[in-house]
Short mmCIF file of C-alpha atoms in Angstrom, two decimals:
data_model
loop_
_atom_site.label_atom_id
_atom_site.label_comp_id
_atom_site.label_asym_id
_atom_site.label_seq_id
_atom_site.Cartn_x
_atom_site.Cartn_y
_atom_site.Cartn_z
CA UNK A 1 -22.46 -21.72 19.91
CA UNK A 2 -23.87 -19.01 22.19
CA UNK A 3 -21.18 -16.47 21.40
CA UNK A 4 -21.95 -14.22 18.44
CA UNK A 5 -19.50 -11.80 16.79
CA UNK A 6 -20.57 -8.29 15.88
CA UNK A 7 -22.55 -7.72 12.67
CA UNK A 8 -20.49 -7.89 9.49
CA UNK A 9 -17.52 -9.84 10.86
CA UNK A 10 -18.64 -13.22 9.53
CA UNK A 11 -19.09 -11.63 6.08
CA UNK A 12 -15.35 -10.97 5.90
CA UNK A 13 -13.15 -13.12 3.69
CA UNK A 14 -9.83 -13.09 5.58
CA UNK A 15 -7.02 -11.21 3.85
CA UNK A 16 -4.43 -13.58 2.37
CA UNK A 17 -0.95 -12.19 1.81
CA UNK A 18 1.51 -13.19 -0.88
CA UNK A 19 3.19 -16.57 -0.67
CA UNK A 20 6.77 -16.78 0.63
CA UNK A 21 7.90 -20.38 0.14
CA UNK A 22 7.52 -23.42 -2.10
CA UNK A 23 8.04 -26.91 -0.76
CA UNK A 24 10.95 -28.65 -2.43
CA UNK A 25 12.32 -25.49 -4.06
CA UNK A 26 15.50 -23.99 -2.62
CA UNK A 27 15.79 -20.71 -4.48
CA UNK A 28 12.73 -18.49 -4.24
CA UNK A 29 12.06 -15.22 -6.04
CA UNK A 30 9.57 -13.51 -3.72
CA UNK A 31 7.70 -11.12 -5.98
CA UNK A 32 4.19 -11.36 -4.53
CA UNK A 33 4.16 -8.68 -1.83
CA UNK A 34 5.71 -5.54 -3.37
CA UNK A 35 8.68 -5.64 -0.99
CA UNK A 36 11.88 -3.66 -1.53
CA UNK A 37 14.33 -6.14 -3.09
CA UNK A 38 17.28 -4.21 -1.64
CA UNK A 39 15.93 -4.68 1.87
CA UNK A 40 16.37 -2.18 4.68
CA UNK A 41 19.20 0.34 4.59
CA UNK A 42 22.40 -0.32 6.52
CA UNK A 43 21.53 2.61 8.77
CA UNK A 44 18.15 1.11 9.66
CA UNK A 45 19.74 -2.29 10.35
CA UNK A 46 22.31 -0.71 12.63
CA UNK A 47 19.64 1.20 14.55
CA UNK A 48 17.66 -2.01 14.94
CA UNK A 49 20.61 -3.82 16.49
CA UNK A 50 21.49 -0.96 18.83
CA UNK A 51 18.26 -1.34 20.84
CA UNK A 52 18.90 -4.99 21.75
CA UNK A 53 19.89 -4.12 25.32
CA UNK A 54 16.63 -2.22 25.84
CA UNK A 55 14.20 -5.01 24.95
CA UNK A 56 12.90 -5.02 28.52
CA UNK A 57 11.80 -1.37 28.19
CA UNK A 58 8.46 -0.15 26.90
CA UNK A 59 8.74 2.00 23.77
CA UNK A 60 7.87 5.67 23.73
CA UNK A 61 4.07 5.61 23.49
CA UNK A 62 4.00 8.78 21.43
CA UNK A 63 6.78 7.81 19.00
CA UNK A 64 8.24 11.28 19.56
CA UNK A 65 11.62 10.83 17.86
CA UNK A 66 10.06 8.99 14.95
CA UNK A 67 7.44 11.69 14.41
CA UNK A 68 10.14 14.34 14.57
CA UNK A 69 12.24 12.42 12.04
CA UNK A 70 9.31 12.05 9.64
CA UNK A 71 8.39 15.71 10.02
CA UNK A 72 11.93 16.85 9.27
CA UNK A 73 12.34 14.56 6.27
CA UNK A 74 8.94 15.39 4.76
CA UNK A 75 8.60 19.03 5.81
CA UNK A 76 5.49 18.36 7.90
CA UNK A 77 4.08 19.24 11.33
CA UNK A 78 5.07 16.54 13.83
CA UNK A 79 1.98 17.22 15.94
CA UNK A 80 -0.22 16.09 13.04
CA UNK A 81 1.60 12.75 12.63
CA UNK A 82 0.31 9.57 14.24
CA UNK A 83 2.38 6.39 13.99
CA UNK A 84 1.02 2.87 13.87
CA UNK A 85 1.80 -0.79 13.35
CA UNK A 86 1.79 -0.46 9.58
CA UNK A 87 -0.58 1.80 7.69
CA UNK A 88 -3.06 -1.10 7.91
CA UNK A 89 -3.55 -0.39 11.62
CA UNK A 90 -4.14 3.30 10.97
CA UNK A 91 -6.69 2.59 8.24
CA UNK A 92 -8.49 0.30 10.68
CA UNK A 93 -8.37 2.90 13.44
CA UNK A 94 -9.89 5.54 11.16
CA UNK A 95 -12.77 3.18 10.39
CA UNK A 96 -13.19 2.35 14.07
CA UNK A 97 -13.24 6.04 14.96
CA UNK A 98 -15.59 7.37 12.30
CA UNK A 99 -17.70 4.47 10.96
CA UNK A 100 -20.49 2.53 12.64
CA UNK A 101 -23.20 -0.03 11.93
CA UNK A 102 -25.17 0.86 8.81
CA UNK A 103 -22.74 3.55 7.66
CA UNK A 104 -20.97 3.35 4.29
CA UNK A 105 -17.42 3.65 3.05
CA UNK A 106 -16.64 4.28 -0.62
CA UNK A 107 -13.58 2.85 -2.36
CA UNK A 108 -12.47 2.23 -5.93
CA UNK A 109 -13.32 -0.95 -7.81
CA UNK A 110 -9.82 -2.47 -7.68
CA UNK A 111 -8.76 -0.87 -4.42
CA UNK A 112 -6.91 -2.36 -1.45
CA UNK A 113 -8.88 -5.25 0.08
CA UNK A 114 -8.47 -3.92 3.62
CA UNK A 115 -10.95 -1.10 2.87
CA UNK A 116 -14.03 -3.35 2.49
CA UNK A 117 -12.72 -5.74 5.14
CA UNK A 118 -12.40 -2.88 7.63
CA UNK A 119 -15.87 -1.62 6.79
CA UNK A 120 -17.48 -5.01 7.36
CA UNK A 121 -15.76 -5.50 10.71
CA UNK A 122 -17.40 -2.24 11.82
CA UNK A 123 -20.82 -3.39 10.63
CA UNK A 124 -20.65 -0.87 7.81
CA UNK A 125 -21.36 -1.26 4.10
CA UNK A 126 -18.48 -1.08 1.59
CA UNK A 127 -19.53 0.65 -1.63
CA UNK A 128 -17.39 -0.04 -4.69
CA UNK A 129 -17.05 2.74 -7.29
CA UNK A 130 -16.32 1.52 -10.86
CA UNK A 131 -13.04 2.39 -12.57
CA UNK A 132 -12.30 3.33 -16.19
CA UNK A 133 -9.52 1.36 -17.91
CA UNK A 134 -8.09 0.35 -14.51
CA UNK A 135 -7.90 3.98 -13.40
CA UNK A 136 -9.80 5.51 -10.51
CA UNK A 137 -12.80 7.47 -11.78
CA UNK A 138 -13.29 10.46 -9.48
CA UNK A 139 -16.76 11.19 -10.89
CA UNK A 140 -17.83 7.60 -10.19
CA UNK A 141 -16.53 7.85 -6.64
CA UNK A 142 -18.47 11.06 -6.08
CA UNK A 143 -21.60 9.45 -7.54
CA UNK A 144 -21.26 6.56 -5.07
CA UNK A 145 -21.38 8.87 -2.07
CA UNK A 146 -24.66 9.05 -0.12
CA UNK A 147 -25.77 10.64 3.12
CA UNK A 148 -24.60 7.43 4.83
CA UNK A 149 -21.00 7.77 3.58
CA UNK A 150 -18.48 8.45 6.34
CA UNK A 151 -15.14 7.74 4.64
CA UNK A 152 -13.90 7.73 1.04
CA UNK A 153 -10.73 5.67 0.60
CA UNK A 154 -8.42 6.46 -2.29
CA UNK A 155 -5.19 4.52 -2.85
CA UNK A 156 -2.85 6.80 -4.75
CA UNK A 157 -0.96 5.19 -6.43
CA UNK A 158 -3.38 2.30 -6.52
CA UNK A 159 -2.45 -1.28 -5.77
CA UNK A 160 -2.74 -3.56 -7.76
CA UNK A 161 -3.34 -1.53 -10.93
CA UNK A 162 -0.36 0.83 -10.56
CA UNK A 163 -2.31 3.85 -11.80
CA UNK A 164 -2.63 7.17 -10.01
CA UNK A 165 -4.93 10.15 -9.62
CA UNK A 166 -3.56 13.56 -10.60
CA UNK A 167 -3.49 16.56 -8.26
CA UNK A 168 -6.33 18.16 -10.24
CA UNK A 169 -8.53 15.06 -9.88
CA UNK A 170 -7.67 14.68 -6.21
CA UNK A 171 -8.57 18.28 -5.49
CA UNK A 172 -11.85 17.90 -7.36
CA UNK A 173 -12.73 14.88 -5.24
CA UNK A 174 -12.12 16.69 -1.97
CA UNK A 175 -13.84 19.90 -3.10
CA UNK A 176 -17.03 18.09 -4.12
CA UNK A 177 -17.30 15.81 -1.07
CA UNK A 178 -19.52 16.85 1.81
CA UNK A 179 -17.68 18.34 4.76
CA UNK A 180 -18.78 15.50 7.03
CA UNK A 181 -17.00 12.90 4.86
CA UNK A 182 -13.39 12.00 5.66
CA UNK A 183 -11.15 11.56 2.62
CA UNK A 184 -8.39 9.05 3.35
CA UNK A 185 -5.52 9.07 0.86
CA UNK A 186 -3.49 5.87 1.07
CA UNK A 187 -0.11 6.88 -0.34
CA UNK A 188 1.84 3.71 0.42
CA UNK A 189 3.71 3.81 -2.89
CA UNK A 190 4.13 7.57 -3.29
CA UNK A 191 7.95 7.51 -3.03
CA UNK A 192 8.13 5.64 -6.34
CA UNK A 193 6.15 8.23 -8.31
CA UNK A 194 7.97 10.63 -10.61
CA UNK A 195 5.09 12.50 -12.26
CA UNK A 196 4.76 16.31 -12.08
CA UNK A 197 0.97 16.18 -11.65
CA UNK A 198 1.08 13.85 -8.62
CA UNK A 199 0.86 14.87 -4.97
CA UNK A 200 0.92 12.58 -1.94
CA UNK A 201 -1.96 14.35 -0.22
CA UNK A 202 -0.02 16.11 2.54
CA UNK A 203 -0.86 19.52 1.06
CA UNK A 204 -4.58 18.75 1.26
CA UNK A 205 -4.21 17.87 4.94
CA UNK A 206 -2.92 21.39 5.49
CA UNK A 207 -5.88 22.88 3.63
CA UNK A 208 -8.75 20.74 4.94
CA UNK A 209 -9.71 19.38 8.36
CA UNK A 210 -11.30 16.28 6.85
CA UNK A 211 -8.38 14.74 4.93
CA UNK A 212 -5.99 12.09 6.22
CA UNK A 213 -2.97 10.69 4.40
CA UNK A 214 -1.43 7.35 5.33
CA UNK A 215 2.10 6.19 4.52
CA UNK A 216 4.18 3.10 5.19
CA UNK A 217 7.75 2.01 5.89
CA UNK A 218 7.00 -1.41 4.36
CA UNK A 219 7.71 -0.53 0.74
CA UNK A 220 10.58 1.75 -0.30
CA UNK A 221 12.10 1.74 3.21
CA UNK A 222 12.21 -2.07 3.32
CA UNK A 223 10.85 -2.45 6.87
CA UNK A 224 7.81 -4.64 6.18
CA UNK A 225 8.72 -7.10 8.95
CA UNK A 226 8.63 -4.38 11.61
CA UNK A 227 5.09 -3.20 10.76
CA UNK A 228 5.46 0.56 10.72
CA UNK A 229 3.29 3.26 9.19
CA UNK A 230 2.12 6.79 9.82
CA UNK A 231 -0.80 9.08 9.20
CA UNK A 232 -0.81 12.81 8.55
CA UNK A 233 -4.06 14.50 9.48
CA UNK A 234 -5.60 17.52 11.13
CA UNK A 235 -5.01 18.10 14.83
CA UNK A 236 -8.60 17.02 15.49
CA UNK A 237 -8.28 13.72 13.63
CA UNK A 238 -4.85 13.10 15.20
CA UNK A 239 -6.42 13.59 18.62
CA UNK A 240 -9.08 11.00 17.81
CA UNK A 241 -6.51 8.48 16.54
CA UNK A 242 -4.39 8.93 19.65
CA UNK A 243 -7.46 8.13 21.76
CA UNK A 244 -8.31 4.87 19.98
CA UNK A 245 -4.85 3.44 19.27
CA UNK A 246 -3.02 1.20 21.73
CA UNK A 247 -0.71 3.00 24.19
CA UNK A 248 2.41 1.24 22.84
CA UNK A 249 1.31 0.36 19.32
CA UNK A 250 4.75 0.94 17.73
CA UNK A 251 7.62 -1.22 18.97
CA UNK A 252 10.96 0.18 20.08
CA UNK A 253 12.70 -1.65 17.22
CA UNK A 254 10.33 -0.20 14.64
CA UNK A 255 10.76 3.33 15.98
CA UNK A 256 14.56 3.11 15.98
CA UNK A 257 14.80 1.62 12.50
CA UNK A 258 12.18 4.04 11.19
CA UNK A 259 14.09 7.12 12.35
CA UNK A 260 17.22 5.88 10.56
CA UNK A 261 15.35 4.81 7.43
CA UNK A 262 13.49 8.09 6.87
CA UNK A 263 16.81 9.97 7.03
CA UNK A 264 18.65 7.69 4.60
CA UNK A 265 17.99 9.54 1.35
CA UNK A 266 20.70 7.63 -0.49
CA UNK A 267 18.96 4.30 0.12
CA UNK A 268 15.63 5.75 -0.96
CA UNK A 269 17.13 7.07 -4.20
CA UNK A 270 18.93 3.81 -4.89
CA UNK A 271 15.71 1.86 -4.38
CA UNK A 272 13.72 4.22 -6.59
CA UNK A 273 16.31 4.20 -9.39
CA UNK A 274 16.49 0.40 -9.44
CA UNK A 275 12.70 0.15 -9.57
CA UNK A 276 12.34 2.72 -12.37
CA UNK A 277 14.93 1.00 -14.54
CA UNK A 278 13.71 -2.56 -14.05
CA UNK A 279 10.01 -1.71 -14.26
CA UNK A 280 10.51 -0.18 -17.70
CA UNK A 281 12.71 -3.07 -18.86
CA UNK A 282 10.31 -5.71 -17.57
CA UNK A 283 7.31 -4.16 -19.31
CA UNK A 284 9.27 -4.11 -22.59
CA UNK A 285 10.11 -7.78 -22.19
CA UNK A 286 6.45 -8.65 -21.55
CA UNK A 287 5.44 -6.74 -24.68
CA UNK A 288 7.92 -8.81 -26.71
CA UNK A 289 6.12 -11.92 -25.44
CA UNK A 290 2.76 -10.55 -26.55
CA UNK A 291 1.54 -9.87 -23.02
CA UNK A 292 -0.20 -6.62 -22.13
CA UNK A 293 1.01 -4.69 -19.10
CA UNK A 294 -0.54 -1.64 -17.53
CA UNK A 295 1.14 1.67 -16.81
CA UNK A 296 2.47 1.58 -13.25
CA UNK A 297 4.06 4.20 -11.04
CA UNK A 298 4.52 1.73 -8.18
CA UNK A 299 7.01 -1.09 -7.63
CA UNK A 300 4.90 -3.72 -9.36
CA UNK A 301 3.40 -4.51 -12.75
CA UNK A 302 -0.03 -5.89 -13.58
CA UNK A 303 0.32 -8.41 -16.43
CA UNK A 304 -2.73 -9.43 -18.47
CA UNK A 305 -2.72 -13.10 -19.51
CA UNK A 306 -6.01 -12.69 -21.43
CA UNK A 307 -7.94 -15.41 -19.58
CA UNK A 308 -8.51 -16.71 -16.06
CA UNK A 309 -7.30 -20.16 -17.07
CA UNK A 310 -4.06 -18.91 -18.59
CA UNK A 311 -3.35 -16.65 -15.60
CA UNK A 312 -3.88 -19.54 -13.18
CA UNK A 313 -1.66 -21.80 -15.26
CA UNK A 314 1.06 -19.14 -15.38
CA UNK A 315 0.80 -18.66 -11.61
CA UNK A 316 1.38 -22.39 -10.97
CA UNK A 317 4.10 -22.65 -13.62
CA UNK A 318 6.03 -19.78 -12.07
CA UNK A 319 5.53 -21.20 -8.58
CA UNK A 320 7.05 -24.50 -9.65
CA UNK A 321 10.05 -22.52 -10.91
CA UNK A 322 10.39 -20.85 -7.53
CA UNK A 323 8.92 -17.54 -8.73
CA UNK A 324 6.15 -16.30 -6.44
CA UNK A 325 3.80 -13.66 -7.85
CA UNK A 326 0.26 -12.64 -6.92
CA UNK A 327 -2.96 -13.87 -8.46
CA UNK A 328 -5.69 -11.23 -8.71
CA UNK A 329 -9.13 -12.93 -8.44
CA UNK A 330 -9.80 -11.27 -5.07
CA UNK A 331 -9.36 -7.88 -6.75
CA UNK A 332 -11.73 -8.69 -9.60
CA UNK A 333 -8.87 -9.19 -12.06
CA UNK A 334 -8.68 -13.00 -12.47
CA UNK A 335 -6.94 -12.83 -15.87
CA UNK A 336 -4.03 -10.85 -14.40
CA UNK A 337 -0.97 -11.48 -12.29
CA UNK A 338 0.69 -8.78 -10.21
CA UNK A 339 4.46 -9.06 -10.32
CA UNK A 340 6.62 -7.06 -7.92
CA UNK A 341 9.86 -5.57 -9.18
CA UNK A 342 12.78 -7.46 -7.64
CA UNK A 343 16.51 -7.41 -8.21
CA UNK A 344 17.88 -7.49 -11.75
CA UNK A 345 18.76 -11.17 -11.35
CA UNK A 346 15.26 -11.98 -10.09
CA UNK A 347 13.57 -10.12 -12.93
CA UNK A 348 15.64 -12.01 -15.50
CA UNK A 349 14.52 -15.26 -13.88
CA UNK A 350 10.90 -14.09 -14.15
CA UNK A 351 11.26 -13.15 -17.82
CA UNK A 352 12.95 -16.46 -18.63
CA UNK A 353 10.23 -18.39 -16.77
CA UNK A 354 7.35 -16.55 -18.46
CA UNK A 355 9.09 -17.04 -21.80
CA UNK A 356 9.16 -20.80 -21.17
CA UNK A 357 5.48 -20.70 -20.19
CA UNK A 358 4.38 -18.84 -23.32
CA UNK A 359 6.40 -21.23 -25.52
CA UNK A 360 4.82 -24.38 -24.09
#
């Protein structure tokens, strides 16, 4: 074939999301994609339905009302907010804007797969920094930086490990990076964290010109289907993102539902409380079964089945029971399964199913 894609693209292994159905099984517990088991709030659903008579209209290209709503809810500067079709789009746009052929991006060993994928599509080199005990090692990330590094990606909290970097560690990372390196803090799960030494990264954006924080409506807000995310960054970086993004990259439905969702504090609290309670309970149940789990401040738990074979067998066993969880070979954790926190009923089904598996 005469057509040739750009360098790096054919080196990409396509991202594969969590499964959503099982042939021949009616009841499915979807616990593979870290979705909010309570779904979207009633306010967000209502806002979504209200725009049905305006489907022939283009959305506001600047997402003005959504940016204002986010700014008010989070205490931020609306002019430094850029909205996108999920935080995935914004991560990709940052790579497109600041990374080129032969450049490098640094990310943690068990970090989000879209970081190395995005780097390769730009013809850049993804550099993986080792972790310690499934926790991001800031010193290792700094050691991985070279004069070719353009972006350092840090997922905080990290998916799939569930661990997080403290404010002190995060500040050390930014302070010791060169000024020409952009630090991107992916805070997709920050709403679930209840630790006094954690910060989302917004404060660093106010202090430095070369920090960007990304957030999503797909997790605690329950709007994964609408693909909605946002970035908080300096005015200069926001200007760059607004130049490279599509003119109508956020749909009217997503904007309307997003405005309602960010204001619905009751739904956010309800979602967080359910997750906190069931995450703790689920980890205790796994311990009773002799399975190791890792500390998590997200809405998922990484369960260690001790071997690749046992993890694969557990994955298939659960699937046949209608319980869909996520295998971790692509993240370098083949002996683990990542299990999202669902409803109380779903989590009891998971525990019962894993109990049957371990007793076989």
